[in-house]
Coordinates of C-alpha atoms in Angstrom, one line a residue:
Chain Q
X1 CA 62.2 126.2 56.3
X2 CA 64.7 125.3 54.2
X3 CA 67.6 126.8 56.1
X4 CA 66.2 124.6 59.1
X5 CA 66.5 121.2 57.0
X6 CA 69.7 122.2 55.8
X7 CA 71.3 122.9 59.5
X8 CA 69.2 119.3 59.9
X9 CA 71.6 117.9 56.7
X10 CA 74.5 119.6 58.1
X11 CA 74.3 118.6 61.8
X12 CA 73.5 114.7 60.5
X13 CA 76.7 114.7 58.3
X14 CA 78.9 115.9 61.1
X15 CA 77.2 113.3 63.6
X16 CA 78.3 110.5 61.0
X17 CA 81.9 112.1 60.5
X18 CA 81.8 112.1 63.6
X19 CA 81.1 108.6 64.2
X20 CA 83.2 107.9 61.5
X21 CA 85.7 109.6 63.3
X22 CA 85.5 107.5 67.1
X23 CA 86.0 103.9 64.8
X24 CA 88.9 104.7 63.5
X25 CA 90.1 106.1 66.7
X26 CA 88.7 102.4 68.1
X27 CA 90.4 100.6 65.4
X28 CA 93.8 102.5 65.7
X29 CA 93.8 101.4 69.8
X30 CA 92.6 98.2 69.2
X31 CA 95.1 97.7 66.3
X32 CA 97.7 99.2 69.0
X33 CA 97.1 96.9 71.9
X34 CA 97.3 94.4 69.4
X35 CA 100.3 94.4 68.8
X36 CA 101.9 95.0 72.2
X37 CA 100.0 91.8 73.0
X38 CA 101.7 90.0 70.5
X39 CA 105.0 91.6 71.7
X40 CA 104.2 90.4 75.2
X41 CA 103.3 87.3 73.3
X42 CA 106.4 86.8 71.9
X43 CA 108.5 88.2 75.0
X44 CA 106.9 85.3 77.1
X45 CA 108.2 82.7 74.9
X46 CA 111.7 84.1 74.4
X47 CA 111.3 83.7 78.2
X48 CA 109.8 80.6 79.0
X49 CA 113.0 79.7 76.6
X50 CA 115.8 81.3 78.6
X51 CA 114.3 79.9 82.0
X52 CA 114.1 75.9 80.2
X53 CA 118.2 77.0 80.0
X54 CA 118.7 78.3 82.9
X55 CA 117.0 75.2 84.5
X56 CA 118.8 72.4 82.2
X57 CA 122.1 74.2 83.4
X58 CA 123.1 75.3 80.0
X59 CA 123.8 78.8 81.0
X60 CA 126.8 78.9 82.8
X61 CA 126.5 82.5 84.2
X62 CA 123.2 81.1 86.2
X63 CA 125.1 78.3 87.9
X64 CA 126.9 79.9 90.9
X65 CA 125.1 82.2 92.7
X66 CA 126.3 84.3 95.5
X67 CA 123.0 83.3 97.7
X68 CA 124.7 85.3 100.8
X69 CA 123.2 88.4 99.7
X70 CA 120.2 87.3 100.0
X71 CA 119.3 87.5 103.3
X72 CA 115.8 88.1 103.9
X73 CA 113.4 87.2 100.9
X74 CA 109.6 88.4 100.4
X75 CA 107.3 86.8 98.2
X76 CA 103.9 88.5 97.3
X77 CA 100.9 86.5 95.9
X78 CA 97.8 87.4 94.7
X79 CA 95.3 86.1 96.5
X80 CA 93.2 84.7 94.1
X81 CA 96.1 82.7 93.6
X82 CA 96.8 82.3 97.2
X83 CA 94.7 79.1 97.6
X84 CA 97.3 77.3 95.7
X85 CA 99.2 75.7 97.9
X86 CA 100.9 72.9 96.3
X87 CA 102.6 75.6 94.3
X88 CA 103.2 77.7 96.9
X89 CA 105.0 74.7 98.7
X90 CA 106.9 74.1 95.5
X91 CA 108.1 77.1 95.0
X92 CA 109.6 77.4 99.0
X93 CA 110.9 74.0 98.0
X94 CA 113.0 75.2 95.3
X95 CA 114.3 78.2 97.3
X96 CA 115.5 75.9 99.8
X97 CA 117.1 74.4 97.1
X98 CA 119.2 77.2 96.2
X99 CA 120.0 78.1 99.7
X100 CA 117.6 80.8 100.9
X101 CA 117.0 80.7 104.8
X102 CA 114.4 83.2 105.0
X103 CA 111.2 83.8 103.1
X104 CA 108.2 86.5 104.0
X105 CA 105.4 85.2 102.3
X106 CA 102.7 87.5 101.7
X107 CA 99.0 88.4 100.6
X108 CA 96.5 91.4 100.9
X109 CA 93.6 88.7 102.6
X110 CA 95.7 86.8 104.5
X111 CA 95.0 83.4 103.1
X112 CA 98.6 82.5 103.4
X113 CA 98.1 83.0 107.1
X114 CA 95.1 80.5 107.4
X115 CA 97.1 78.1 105.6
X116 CA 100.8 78.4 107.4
X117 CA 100.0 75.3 109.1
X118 CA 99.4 73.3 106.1
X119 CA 102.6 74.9 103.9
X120 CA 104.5 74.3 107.3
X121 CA 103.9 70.5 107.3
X122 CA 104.7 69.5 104.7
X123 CA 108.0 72.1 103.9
X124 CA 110.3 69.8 106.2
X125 CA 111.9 71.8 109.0
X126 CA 111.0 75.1 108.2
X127 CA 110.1 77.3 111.2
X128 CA 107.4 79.6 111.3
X129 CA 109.1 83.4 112.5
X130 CA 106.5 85.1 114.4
X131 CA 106.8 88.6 115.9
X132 CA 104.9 88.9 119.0
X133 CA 103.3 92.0 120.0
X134 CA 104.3 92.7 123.4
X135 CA 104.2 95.5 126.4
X136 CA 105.9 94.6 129.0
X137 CA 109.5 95.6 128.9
X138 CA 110.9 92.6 129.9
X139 CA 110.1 90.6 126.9
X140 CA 111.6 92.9 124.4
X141 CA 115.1 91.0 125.3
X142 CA 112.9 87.6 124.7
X143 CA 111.9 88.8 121.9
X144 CA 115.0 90.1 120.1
X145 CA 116.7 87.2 121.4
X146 CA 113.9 84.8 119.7
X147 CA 114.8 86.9 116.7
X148 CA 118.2 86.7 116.6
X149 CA 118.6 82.9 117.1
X150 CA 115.9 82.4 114.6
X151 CA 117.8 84.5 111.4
X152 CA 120.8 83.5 112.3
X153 CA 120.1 79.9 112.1
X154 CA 121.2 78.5 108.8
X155 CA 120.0 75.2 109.4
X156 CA 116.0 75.8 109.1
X157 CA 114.5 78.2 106.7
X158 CA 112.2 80.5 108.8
X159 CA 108.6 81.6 106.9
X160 CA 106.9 84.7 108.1
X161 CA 103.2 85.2 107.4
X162 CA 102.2 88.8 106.5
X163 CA 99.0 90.5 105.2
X164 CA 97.4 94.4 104.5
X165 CA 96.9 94.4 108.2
X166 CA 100.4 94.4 109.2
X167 CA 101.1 97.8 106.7
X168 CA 99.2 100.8 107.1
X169 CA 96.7 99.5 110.0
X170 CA 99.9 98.3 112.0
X171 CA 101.6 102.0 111.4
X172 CA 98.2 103.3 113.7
X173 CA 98.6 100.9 116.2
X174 CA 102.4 102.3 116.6
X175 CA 101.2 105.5 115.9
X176 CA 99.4 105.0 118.8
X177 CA 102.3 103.9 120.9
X178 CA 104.3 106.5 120.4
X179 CA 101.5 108.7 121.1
X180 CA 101.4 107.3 124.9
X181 CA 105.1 108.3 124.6
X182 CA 104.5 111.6 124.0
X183 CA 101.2 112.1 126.3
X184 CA 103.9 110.5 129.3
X185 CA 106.9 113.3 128.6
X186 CA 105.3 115.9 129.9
X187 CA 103.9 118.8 128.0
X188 CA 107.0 120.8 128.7
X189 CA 109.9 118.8 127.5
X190 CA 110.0 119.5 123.9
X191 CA 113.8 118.2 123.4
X192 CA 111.9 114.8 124.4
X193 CA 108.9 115.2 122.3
X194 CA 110.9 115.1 119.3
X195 CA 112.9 112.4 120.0
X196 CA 109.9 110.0 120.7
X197 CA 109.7 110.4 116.2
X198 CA 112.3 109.0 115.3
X199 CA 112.9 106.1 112.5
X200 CA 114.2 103.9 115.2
X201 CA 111.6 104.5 117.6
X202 CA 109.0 104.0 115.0
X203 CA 110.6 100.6 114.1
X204 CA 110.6 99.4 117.9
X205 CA 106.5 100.8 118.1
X206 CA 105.9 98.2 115.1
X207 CA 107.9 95.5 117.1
X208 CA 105.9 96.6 119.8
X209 CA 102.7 95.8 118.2
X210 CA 103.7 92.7 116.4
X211 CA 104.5 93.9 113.0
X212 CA 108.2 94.3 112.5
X213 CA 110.2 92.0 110.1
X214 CA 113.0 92.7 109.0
X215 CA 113.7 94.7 105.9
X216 CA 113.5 92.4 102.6
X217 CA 116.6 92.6 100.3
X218 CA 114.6 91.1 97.1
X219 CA 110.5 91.0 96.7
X220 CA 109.3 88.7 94.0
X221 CA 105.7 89.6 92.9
X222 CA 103.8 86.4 91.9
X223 CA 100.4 88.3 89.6
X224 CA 99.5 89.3 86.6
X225 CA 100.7 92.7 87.3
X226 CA 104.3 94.6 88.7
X227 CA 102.7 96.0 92.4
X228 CA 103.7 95.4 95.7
X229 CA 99.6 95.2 97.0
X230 CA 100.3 97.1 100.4
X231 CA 103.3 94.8 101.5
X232 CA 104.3 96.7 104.9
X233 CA 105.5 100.1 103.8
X234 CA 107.8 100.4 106.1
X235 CA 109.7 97.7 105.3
X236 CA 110.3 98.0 101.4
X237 CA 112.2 101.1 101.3
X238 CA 115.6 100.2 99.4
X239 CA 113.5 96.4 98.6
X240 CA 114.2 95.0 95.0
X241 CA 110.7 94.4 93.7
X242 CA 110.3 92.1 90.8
X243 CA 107.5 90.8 88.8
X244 CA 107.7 86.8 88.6
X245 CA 104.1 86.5 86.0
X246 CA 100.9 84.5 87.8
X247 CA 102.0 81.7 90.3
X248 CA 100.4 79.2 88.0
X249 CA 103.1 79.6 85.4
X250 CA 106.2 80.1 87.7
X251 CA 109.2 78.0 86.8
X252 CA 112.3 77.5 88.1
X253 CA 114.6 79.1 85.6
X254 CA 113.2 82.4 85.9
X255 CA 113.1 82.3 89.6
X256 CA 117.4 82.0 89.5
X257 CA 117.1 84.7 86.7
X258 CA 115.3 87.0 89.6
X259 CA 118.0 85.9 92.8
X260 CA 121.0 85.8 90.3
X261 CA 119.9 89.9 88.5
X262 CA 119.1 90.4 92.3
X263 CA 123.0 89.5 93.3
X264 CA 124.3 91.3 91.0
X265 CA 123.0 94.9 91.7
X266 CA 124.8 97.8 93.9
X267 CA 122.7 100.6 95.7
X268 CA 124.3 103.8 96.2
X269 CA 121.4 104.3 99.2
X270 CA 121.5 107.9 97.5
X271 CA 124.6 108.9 97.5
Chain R
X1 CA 114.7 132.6 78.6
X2 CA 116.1 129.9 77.3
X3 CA 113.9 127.5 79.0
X4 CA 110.8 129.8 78.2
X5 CA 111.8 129.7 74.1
X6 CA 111.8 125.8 75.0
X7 CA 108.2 125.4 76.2
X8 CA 106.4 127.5 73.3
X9 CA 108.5 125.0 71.0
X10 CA 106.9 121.7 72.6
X11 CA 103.5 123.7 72.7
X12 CA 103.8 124.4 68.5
X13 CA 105.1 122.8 65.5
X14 CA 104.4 120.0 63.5
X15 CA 105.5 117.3 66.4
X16 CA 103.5 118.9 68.6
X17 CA 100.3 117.9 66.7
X18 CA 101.4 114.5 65.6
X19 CA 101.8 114.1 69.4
X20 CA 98.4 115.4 70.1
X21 CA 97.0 112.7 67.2
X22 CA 99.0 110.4 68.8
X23 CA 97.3 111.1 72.6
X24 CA 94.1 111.3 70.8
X25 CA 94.6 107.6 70.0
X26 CA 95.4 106.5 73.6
X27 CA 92.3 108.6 74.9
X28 CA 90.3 105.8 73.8
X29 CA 91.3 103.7 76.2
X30 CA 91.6 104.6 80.3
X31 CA 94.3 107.6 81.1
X32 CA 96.0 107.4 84.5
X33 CA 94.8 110.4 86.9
X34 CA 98.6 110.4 88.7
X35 CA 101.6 109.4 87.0
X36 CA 104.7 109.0 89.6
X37 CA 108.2 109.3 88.7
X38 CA 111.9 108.6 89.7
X39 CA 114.1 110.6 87.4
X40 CA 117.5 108.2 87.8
X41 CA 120.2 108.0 85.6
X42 CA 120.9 111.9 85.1
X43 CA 124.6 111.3 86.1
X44 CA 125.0 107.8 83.9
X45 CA 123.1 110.1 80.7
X46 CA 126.5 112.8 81.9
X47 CA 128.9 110.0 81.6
X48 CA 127.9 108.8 78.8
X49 CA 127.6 111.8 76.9
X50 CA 131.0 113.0 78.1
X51 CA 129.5 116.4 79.9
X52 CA 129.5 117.0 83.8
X53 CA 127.0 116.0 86.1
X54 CA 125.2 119.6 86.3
X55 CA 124.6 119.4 82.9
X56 CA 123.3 116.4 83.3
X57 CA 121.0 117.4 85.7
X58 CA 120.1 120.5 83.9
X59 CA 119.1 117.5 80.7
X60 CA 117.2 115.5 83.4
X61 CA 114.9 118.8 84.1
X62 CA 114.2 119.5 80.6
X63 CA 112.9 115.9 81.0
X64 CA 110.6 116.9 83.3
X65 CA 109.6 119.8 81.7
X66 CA 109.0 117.8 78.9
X67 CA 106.6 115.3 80.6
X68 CA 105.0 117.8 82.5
X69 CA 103.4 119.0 79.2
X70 CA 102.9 115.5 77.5
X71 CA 101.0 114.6 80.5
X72 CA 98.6 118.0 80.5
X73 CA 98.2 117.1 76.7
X74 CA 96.9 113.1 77.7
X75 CA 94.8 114.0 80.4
X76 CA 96.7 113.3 83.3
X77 CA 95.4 115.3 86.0
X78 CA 98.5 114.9 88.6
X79 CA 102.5 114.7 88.6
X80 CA 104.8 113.8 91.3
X81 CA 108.3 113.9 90.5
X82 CA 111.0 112.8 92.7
X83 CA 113.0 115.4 92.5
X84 CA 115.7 115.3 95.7
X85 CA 115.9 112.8 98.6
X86 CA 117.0 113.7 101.9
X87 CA 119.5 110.7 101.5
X88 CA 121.0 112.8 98.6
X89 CA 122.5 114.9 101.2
X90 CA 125.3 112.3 101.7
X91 CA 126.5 112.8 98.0
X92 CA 129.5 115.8 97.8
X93 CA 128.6 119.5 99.3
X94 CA 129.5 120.6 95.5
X95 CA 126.7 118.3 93.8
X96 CA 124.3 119.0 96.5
X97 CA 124.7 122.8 95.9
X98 CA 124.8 122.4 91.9
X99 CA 120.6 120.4 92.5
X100 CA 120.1 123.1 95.3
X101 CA 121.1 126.0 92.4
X102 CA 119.0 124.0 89.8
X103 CA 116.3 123.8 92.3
X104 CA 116.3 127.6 92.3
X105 CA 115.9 127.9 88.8
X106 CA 113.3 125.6 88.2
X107 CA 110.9 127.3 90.8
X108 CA 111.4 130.4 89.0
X109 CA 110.5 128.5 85.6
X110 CA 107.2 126.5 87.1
X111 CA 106.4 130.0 88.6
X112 CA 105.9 131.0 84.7
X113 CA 104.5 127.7 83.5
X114 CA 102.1 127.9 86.6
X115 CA 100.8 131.1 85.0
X116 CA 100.9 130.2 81.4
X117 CA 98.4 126.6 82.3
X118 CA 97.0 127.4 85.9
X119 CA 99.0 124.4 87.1
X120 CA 99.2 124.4 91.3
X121 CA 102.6 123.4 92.4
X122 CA 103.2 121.7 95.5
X123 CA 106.8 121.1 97.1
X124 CA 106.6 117.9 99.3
X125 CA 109.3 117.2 101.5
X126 CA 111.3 118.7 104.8
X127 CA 111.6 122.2 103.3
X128 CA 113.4 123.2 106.6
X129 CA 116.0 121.0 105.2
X130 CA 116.5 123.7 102.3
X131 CA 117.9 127.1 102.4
X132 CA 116.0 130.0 103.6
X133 CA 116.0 131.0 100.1
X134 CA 114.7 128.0 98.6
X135 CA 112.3 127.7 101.4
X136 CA 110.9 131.3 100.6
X137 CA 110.6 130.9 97.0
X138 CA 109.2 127.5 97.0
X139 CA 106.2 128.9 99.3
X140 CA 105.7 131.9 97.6
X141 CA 105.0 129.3 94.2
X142 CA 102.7 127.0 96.7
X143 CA 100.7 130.1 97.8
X144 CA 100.3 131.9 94.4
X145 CA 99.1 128.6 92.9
X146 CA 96.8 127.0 95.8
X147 CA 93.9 128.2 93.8
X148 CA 94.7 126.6 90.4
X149 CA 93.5 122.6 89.8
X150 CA 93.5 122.1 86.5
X151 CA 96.5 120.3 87.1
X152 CA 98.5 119.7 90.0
X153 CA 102.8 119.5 89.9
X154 CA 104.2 117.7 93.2
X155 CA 107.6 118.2 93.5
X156 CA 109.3 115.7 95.9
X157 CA 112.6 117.5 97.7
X158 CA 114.0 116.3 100.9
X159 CA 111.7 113.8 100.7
X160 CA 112.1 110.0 101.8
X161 CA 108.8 107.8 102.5
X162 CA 109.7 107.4 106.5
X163 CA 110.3 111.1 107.0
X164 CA 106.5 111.5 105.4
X165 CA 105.2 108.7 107.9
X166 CA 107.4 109.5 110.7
X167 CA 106.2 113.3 109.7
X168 CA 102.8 112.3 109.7
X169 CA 102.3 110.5 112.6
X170 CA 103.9 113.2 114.6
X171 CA 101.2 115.6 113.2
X172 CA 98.7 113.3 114.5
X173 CA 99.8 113.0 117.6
X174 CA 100.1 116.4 118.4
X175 CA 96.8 117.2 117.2
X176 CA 95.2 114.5 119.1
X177 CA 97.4 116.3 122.4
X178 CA 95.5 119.5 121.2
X179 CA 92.3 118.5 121.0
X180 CA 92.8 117.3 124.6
X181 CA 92.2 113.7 123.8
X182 CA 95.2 111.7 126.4
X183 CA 95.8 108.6 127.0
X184 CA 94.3 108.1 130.2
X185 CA 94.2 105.1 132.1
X186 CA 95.8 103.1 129.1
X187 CA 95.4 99.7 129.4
X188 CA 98.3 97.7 128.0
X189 CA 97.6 95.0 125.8
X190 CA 95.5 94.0 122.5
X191 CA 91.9 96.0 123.6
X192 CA 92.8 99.8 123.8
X193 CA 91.4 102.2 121.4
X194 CA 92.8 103.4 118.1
X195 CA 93.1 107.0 118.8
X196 CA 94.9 107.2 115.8
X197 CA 93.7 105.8 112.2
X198 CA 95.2 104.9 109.3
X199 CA 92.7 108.4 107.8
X200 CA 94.4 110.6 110.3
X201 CA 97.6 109.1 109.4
X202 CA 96.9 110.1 105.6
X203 CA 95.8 113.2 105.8
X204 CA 98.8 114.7 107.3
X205 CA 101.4 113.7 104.7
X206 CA 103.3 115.6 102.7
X207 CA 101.7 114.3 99.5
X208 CA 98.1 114.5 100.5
X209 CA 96.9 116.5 98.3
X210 CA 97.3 114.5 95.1
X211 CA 95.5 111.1 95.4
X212 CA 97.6 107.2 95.3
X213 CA 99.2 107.1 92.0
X214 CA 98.3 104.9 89.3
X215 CA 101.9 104.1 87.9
X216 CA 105.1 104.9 89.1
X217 CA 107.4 104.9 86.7
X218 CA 111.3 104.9 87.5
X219 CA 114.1 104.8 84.9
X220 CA 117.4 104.1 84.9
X221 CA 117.1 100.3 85.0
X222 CA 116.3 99.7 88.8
X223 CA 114.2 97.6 90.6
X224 CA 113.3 99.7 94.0
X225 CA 111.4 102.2 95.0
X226 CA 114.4 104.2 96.5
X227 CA 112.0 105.4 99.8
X228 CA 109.3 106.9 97.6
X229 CA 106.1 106.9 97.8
X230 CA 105.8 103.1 99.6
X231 CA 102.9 104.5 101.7
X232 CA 101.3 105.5 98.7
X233 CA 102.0 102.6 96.0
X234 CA 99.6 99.8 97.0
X235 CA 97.8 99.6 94.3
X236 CA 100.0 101.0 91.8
X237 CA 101.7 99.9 88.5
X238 CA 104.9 100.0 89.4
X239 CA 107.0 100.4 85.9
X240 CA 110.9 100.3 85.3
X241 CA 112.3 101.4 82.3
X242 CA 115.7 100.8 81.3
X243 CA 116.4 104.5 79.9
X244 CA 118.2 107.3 81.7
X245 CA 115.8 110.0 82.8
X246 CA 117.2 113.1 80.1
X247 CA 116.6 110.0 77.7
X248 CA 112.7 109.7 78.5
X249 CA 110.6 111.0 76.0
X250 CA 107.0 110.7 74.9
X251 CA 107.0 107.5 73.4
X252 CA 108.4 105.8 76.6
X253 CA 105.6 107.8 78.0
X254 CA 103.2 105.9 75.8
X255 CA 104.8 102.6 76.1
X256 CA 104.1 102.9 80.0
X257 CA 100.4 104.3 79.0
X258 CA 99.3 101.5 76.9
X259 CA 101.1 99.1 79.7
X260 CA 98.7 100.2 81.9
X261 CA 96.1 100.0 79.7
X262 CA 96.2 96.6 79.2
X263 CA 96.1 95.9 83.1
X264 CA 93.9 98.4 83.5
X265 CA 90.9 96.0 84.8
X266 CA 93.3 94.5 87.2
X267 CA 94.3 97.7 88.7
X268 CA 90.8 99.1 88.6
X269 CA 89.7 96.1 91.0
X270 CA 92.6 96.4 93.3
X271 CA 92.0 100.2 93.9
X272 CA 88.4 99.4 94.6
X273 CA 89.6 96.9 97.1
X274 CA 92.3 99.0 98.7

């Protein structure tokens, strides 16, 4: 009996060392996270500061920026934050300002899409850049033709409209096109089996189906959060990602931070 | 064994347990399942410390080596490392040999860890791209470890993102072919049937067996993915740090942990979406 109530004793003081033991483990990650937050905290000010400067024109480094590298822009939203079109149009405003001619504007749900019409209204002159799916041979000249003119026009800024659908769902559907490739070479021909998987015929599959924009140079992440949220896969390879903060607090200084760090960075494209 | 007298020395000592206090600590809070990494900077780290680039590289595997166990010690369940890209082919024949040689090496010294912590190690990539040695010796490790999953190594060599799809999607085409399923009578235009799905898509790549990586960390400074792991990144914290890879340690390690951490709901929600 009594060895039984002292194993009781035993096993109630380790339960409360124990206990003891998972607070201060809670208190030292608490403690932790503190204080990164108040790092963050104190990171986002020293920020906020450098963009007011950037944007009063005090920092001369900021004011010439070499805006012909930038030829194709991507913007990701969140699309919680998607519904906020006034921003959304402010922000295209002030990249028009600085000279950018093409922006890919981007969400997982597609809200942007549903609202292109709206942000297109009332962004004076832009031109929406659609890629049309198409099948008949004869349009792909149309249609690399309708590209052309419209990227190389410096006149307009083009907006493309992109969501999740046009990543990994529109990599089956040209999956699928090259498949009818392969079915129509004839079981046989092996030397033309594998040249039916190739990058470039992969790229002309998602042209095919209506999801092949060009390759961005820069993609600025508008969230609380650095990720690219399924942005086509394809077409972020060698793409500059950068995480702008939640669209409700963008300004304009850190915006020519972004385009101006952007400008000034050399890929060696692995070599 | 050199690198062998390296490893019991991270396992013991008196770091070794204030690390282990220190992971203790994290534990509290949510631990990533896959960490992904970029290991740039192994030839600026060289310059900088006035050595050549091999040695550099040889630093930037003891890096690895070093994270590899940090991460079995947190709880992290996988590790893909981004080891060689088949656009590193266009650097000189001399520094391509000098990775291929270090290559060698390191399979032989994962083919001891992978005893020593039933890790299974997995080589993603072209292989056919390596040398018939290479090629042997890296299957060997694949086939001698398929059993272990306590923790699972991917190494990422010849690798780029549009190989894996392009790779992919050939697999699933020629699988559809042999399961006798043509494309008869294909109608051209928006209503034909999805033969092949994004599922069939993602089970034939290279990296299948691991799942999407919570963070993908590259150092080095850069802002890009590089043609890694795009497919796979949707949902993932993507996380640049400024250091050369032979300069990443364990408290960079817990700076990107606790980073996490605090986004942690975010991420949780985006996964469940995607």
């Amino acid at each position: 009996m009594d060895f039984s109530n002292e194993s009781r004793v035993l096993h109630r003081c380790s339960a409360q060392v124990l206990d003891i033991g998972n607070l201060l483990l809670l208190s030292l990650w608490h403690l932790v996270h503190s204080i990164i937050s108040i790092c963050n905290f104190t990171l986002d000010i020293a920020n906020v500061l450098e963009s007011y400067l950037i944007s009063s024109g005090l920092l001369g480094r900021y004011k010439s920026l070499h805006i012909a590298k930038l030829r194709y822009l991507a913007i990701v939203i969140e699309s919680e934050e998607a519904y906020q079109t006034s921003k959304i149009i402010e922000l295209l405003q002030w990249l028009e300002a600085v000279g950018v001619k093409h922006v890919c504007l981007y969400d997982k749900e597609g809200i942007l899409k549903k609202s292109k019409d709206f942000i297109l209204e009332n962004l004076d002159g832009a031109i929406w850049f659609q890629v049309l799916s198409y099948w008949q041979p004869s349009i792909y000249a149309m249609q690399d033709a309708h590209e052309n003119n419209v990227l190389l026009d410096q006149q307009h800024m083009t907006l493309e409209f992109v969501s999740f659908s046009d990543g990994k769902e529109a990599v089956a559907k040209a999956a699928n096109v090259l498949f009818m490739k392969y079915s129509k070479s004839g079981v046989t021909d092996q030397n033309q089996k594998e040249k039916i998987f190739t990058e470039s015929q992969m790229s002309e599959a998602l042209k095919t189906v209506g999801s092949g924009g060009p390759e961005p140079d820069l993609l600025l992440v508008y969230g609380p959060a650095r990720c690219h949220l399924g942005f086509p896969a394809w077409r972020i390879k060698y793409t500059e990602i950068v995480h702008m903060g939640p669209l409700k607090s963008m300004n304009y200084g850190s915006l020519i931070k972004a385009i101006y760090k952007f400008t000034m960075v050399r890929q060696n494209y692995g070599k | 064994m050199f690198r062998e007298d390296i490893i019991i020395h991270i396992f013991s000592g008196w770091r070794s347990f204030l690390r282990k206090c220190l992971f203790r600590v994290l534990r509290v809070g949510p631990i990533p399942s896959h960490i992904a990494v970029i290991m740039d900077g192994n030839r600026r780290y060289a310059k900088k410390k006035k050595i050549d680039d091999t040695t550099g590289y040889d630093a930037g595997a003891l890096a690895l080596l070093h994270l590899i166990i940090y991460c079995m010690e947190l709880g992290v369940k996988y590790v893909t490392a981004y080891a060689f890209s088949i656009d590193n082919f266009r650097r000189q024949p001399e520094e391509v040999q000098k990775i291929m040689d270090l290559t060698m090496e390191s399979v032989m010294l994962l083919t001891w860890i992978s005893k020593l912590r039933s890790v299974r190690v997995h080589f993603a990539g072209n292989l056919q791209l390596l040398s018939a040695e290479i090629q042997d010796a890296a299957k060997r490790l694949m086939e001698s470890t398929a059993g272990y999953n306590n923790f699972v190594l991917t190494i990422c060599i010849c690798y780029t993102s549009s190989d894996e799809i392009l790779h992919a999607v050939k697999k699933s085409c020629k699988e559809k072919w042999d399961d006798g399923i043509g494309i008869m009578g294909y109608d051209k235009g928006s209503d034909y049937e999805l033969l092949i799905k994004v599922v069939d898509i993602e089970k034939h790549m290279y990296t299948a067996i691991a799942p999407d990586p919570d963070i993908l960390i590259r150092t080095g400074g850069e802002y890009r993915l590089s043609n890694f792991l795009v497919w796979q990144s949707s949902g993932c914290h993507l996380s640049s740090l400024g250091t050369v890879w032979p300069e990443f340690g364990v408290f960079h390690l817990v700076w990107v942990v606790l980073d996490f951490q605090q986004n942690y709901h975010y991420f949780a929600k985006k996964k469940l979406q995607l």
